[in-house]
Amino acid sequence: MSIQGPISAPARPGFMSGYLEALALVERLHRLLLDVIKDEFERVGVPEINPVQALLLFNVGDNEVTAGELKSRGYYQGSNVSYNLKKLVEMGYMHHQRSEVDRRSVRVRLTARGREVRDLVGDLFARHAEGLQERGVIGMDGLENITASLRRMERYWTDQIRYIY
């Protein structure tokens, strides 16, 4: 016996190709962002930090968090975040402390070195934002439209994970 969901019309061919192009672009943009960060860190002489670790430091910011919190925010995969947090603690970019309530849980926060890296990434992003505006690459309306569309896709995919499977 096979279980079938509701029968629905297949996506129009033009929509499907547009969807696949958008997916490929998101993937390429993420890899390109990592390359841009890597180049910046090579330029300023911080080669021991990889781009994923730099983004992790940026996303932690001034907060004190657990690996689970970073994972639940959707930034990282489980083993990826644990590995990178451990490395960042070993290299002196983060402090870690066991939770008093749940001894299995470790809370992390940036050290002074970690805040320097966070600021480097923040400065890089600020320069990019300024350059995008100055060169007319994208305006506020365009940025808001892209962000709103990506949020709708995020909600759709999240719903697929929560309610379909």
Coordinates of C-alpha atoms in Angstrom, one line a residue:
M1 CA 0.0 0.0 0.0
S2 CA 1.4 3.4 -0.9
I3 CA 0.5 6.6 0.7
Q4 CA 0.0 9.6 -1.6
G5 CA -0.4 13.2 -0.7
P6 CA -2.8 15.5 -2.5
I7 CA -2.3 15.5 -6.2
S8 CA -1.1 18.9 -7.4
A9 CA -0.3 20.4 -10.7
P10 CA 3.5 20.4 -11.4
A11 CA 5.2 23.7 -11.3
R12 CA 5.2 25.6 -14.6
P13 CA 8.4 25.0 -16.5
G14 CA 9.3 28.6 -16.4
F15 CA 8.8 28.9 -12.7
M16 CA 10.8 25.7 -12.0
S17 CA 13.8 27.0 -14.0
G18 CA 13.5 30.3 -12.2
Y19 CA 13.3 28.5 -8.8
L20 CA 16.4 26.4 -9.6
E21 CA 18.3 29.5 -10.8
A22 CA 17.4 31.3 -7.5
L23 CA 18.6 28.3 -5.5
A24 CA 21.9 28.1 -7.4
L25 CA 22.3 31.9 -6.9
V26 CA 21.8 31.7 -3.1
E27 CA 24.3 28.9 -2.9
R28 CA 26.8 30.8 -5.0
L29 CA 26.3 34.0 -3.0
H30 CA 27.0 32.1 0.2
R31 CA 30.2 30.6 -1.1
L32 CA 31.2 34.0 -2.6
L33 CA 30.6 35.7 0.8
L34 CA 32.9 33.2 2.4
D35 CA 35.6 33.9 -0.2
V36 CA 35.2 37.7 0.3
I37 CA 35.7 37.2 4.1
K38 CA 38.7 34.9 3.5
D39 CA 40.3 37.5 1.2
E40 CA 39.8 40.2 3.8
F41 CA 41.3 38.1 6.5
E42 CA 44.3 37.3 4.4
R43 CA 44.7 41.0 3.5
V44 CA 44.7 42.1 7.2
G45 CA 46.9 39.2 8.3
V46 CA 44.5 37.0 10.3
P47 CA 45.0 33.7 8.4
E48 CA 44.2 31.4 11.4
I49 CA 40.4 32.2 11.3
N50 CA 38.4 30.6 8.5
P51 CA 35.4 32.5 7.1
V52 CA 32.8 30.3 8.9
Q53 CA 34.5 31.0 12.2
A54 CA 34.6 34.7 11.4
L55 CA 30.9 34.7 10.6
L56 CA 30.3 32.8 13.9
L57 CA 32.1 35.5 15.8
F58 CA 30.2 38.2 14.0
N59 CA 26.8 36.5 14.7
V60 CA 27.6 35.9 18.4
G61 CA 28.4 39.6 18.8
D62 CA 28.0 40.8 22.3
N63 CA 25.8 37.9 23.4
E64 CA 26.6 34.9 25.5
V65 CA 25.1 31.8 23.8
T66 CA 25.2 28.1 23.6
A67 CA 25.9 26.0 20.5
G68 CA 22.3 24.9 20.6
E69 CA 21.1 28.5 20.5
L70 CA 23.3 29.2 17.4
K71 CA 21.9 26.1 15.8
S72 CA 18.3 26.9 16.6
R73 CA 18.8 30.4 15.1
G74 CA 19.5 28.5 11.9
Y75 CA 23.1 29.8 11.4
Y76 CA 24.9 26.5 11.7
Q77 CA 24.7 22.7 11.6
G78 CA 25.3 20.9 14.9
S79 CA 28.7 19.3 14.5
N80 CA 29.9 22.3 12.5
V81 CA 29.1 24.8 15.3
S82 CA 30.5 22.6 18.0
Y83 CA 33.8 22.1 16.1
N84 CA 34.2 25.7 15.3
L85 CA 33.3 26.9 18.8
K86 CA 35.9 24.5 20.3
K87 CA 38.6 25.8 17.9
L88 CA 37.7 29.4 18.6
V89 CA 38.0 28.7 22.4
E90 CA 41.4 27.0 21.8
M91 CA 42.7 29.9 19.8
G92 CA 41.6 32.5 22.4
Y93 CA 38.7 34.1 20.5
M94 CA 36.0 32.9 22.8
H95 CA 35.5 32.2 26.5
H96 CA 33.5 29.2 27.5
Q97 CA 31.8 28.4 30.8
R98 CA 29.6 25.5 31.9
S99 CA 26.1 26.4 32.8
E100 CA 25.4 26.3 36.6
V101 CA 21.9 24.9 35.9
D102 CA 22.7 22.3 33.2
R103 CA 26.3 21.0 33.4
R104 CA 26.0 19.6 29.9
S105 CA 25.5 23.1 28.4
V106 CA 28.4 25.4 27.7
R107 CA 27.9 29.1 27.2
V108 CA 30.4 31.0 25.1
R109 CA 31.1 34.7 24.6
L110 CA 33.8 36.6 22.7
T111 CA 37.1 37.5 24.2
A112 CA 38.8 40.8 23.3
R113 CA 40.5 39.0 20.3
G114 CA 37.1 37.7 19.3
R115 CA 35.6 41.2 19.4
E116 CA 38.4 42.5 17.2
V117 CA 37.5 39.8 14.6
R118 CA 33.8 40.6 14.9
D119 CA 34.6 44.3 14.3
L120 CA 36.7 43.4 11.2
V121 CA 33.7 41.6 9.7
G122 CA 31.4 44.4 10.7
D123 CA 33.7 47.0 9.1
L124 CA 33.9 44.8 5.9
F125 CA 30.1 44.6 5.8
A126 CA 29.8 48.4 6.4
R127 CA 32.1 49.1 3.4
H128 CA 30.1 46.7 1.2
A129 CA 26.8 48.4 2.2
E130 CA 28.3 51.8 1.4
G131 CA 29.7 50.6 -1.9
L132 CA 26.4 49.0 -3.0
Q133 CA 24.6 52.3 -2.3
E134 CA 27.3 54.6 -3.8
R135 CA 27.5 52.6 -7.0
G136 CA 23.7 52.3 -7.3
V137 CA 24.0 48.5 -7.3
I138 CA 20.9 48.2 -5.1
G139 CA 18.8 50.7 -3.2
M140 CA 16.8 50.4 0.0
D141 CA 13.6 49.3 -1.9
G142 CA 15.4 46.6 -3.8
L143 CA 17.1 45.4 -0.6
E144 CA 13.8 45.3 1.3
N145 CA 12.2 43.3 -1.6
I146 CA 15.0 40.8 -1.7
T147 CA 14.9 40.4 2.1
A148 CA 11.1 40.0 2.1
S149 CA 11.2 37.4 -0.6
L150 CA 14.0 35.4 1.1
R151 CA 12.0 35.5 4.4
R152 CA 9.0 34.1 2.6
M153 CA 11.1 31.3 1.1
E154 CA 12.6 30.6 4.6
R155 CA 9.1 30.3 6.1
Y156 CA 8.0 28.0 3.3
W157 CA 11.0 25.7 3.7
T158 CA 10.6 25.7 7.5
D159 CA 7.0 24.8 7.2
Q160 CA 8.0 21.9 4.9
I161 CA 10.3 20.5 7.5
R162 CA 7.9 21.0 10.4
Y163 CA 4.6 19.9 8.8
I164 CA 5.2 17.7 5.8
Y165 CA 7.7 15.2 7.0

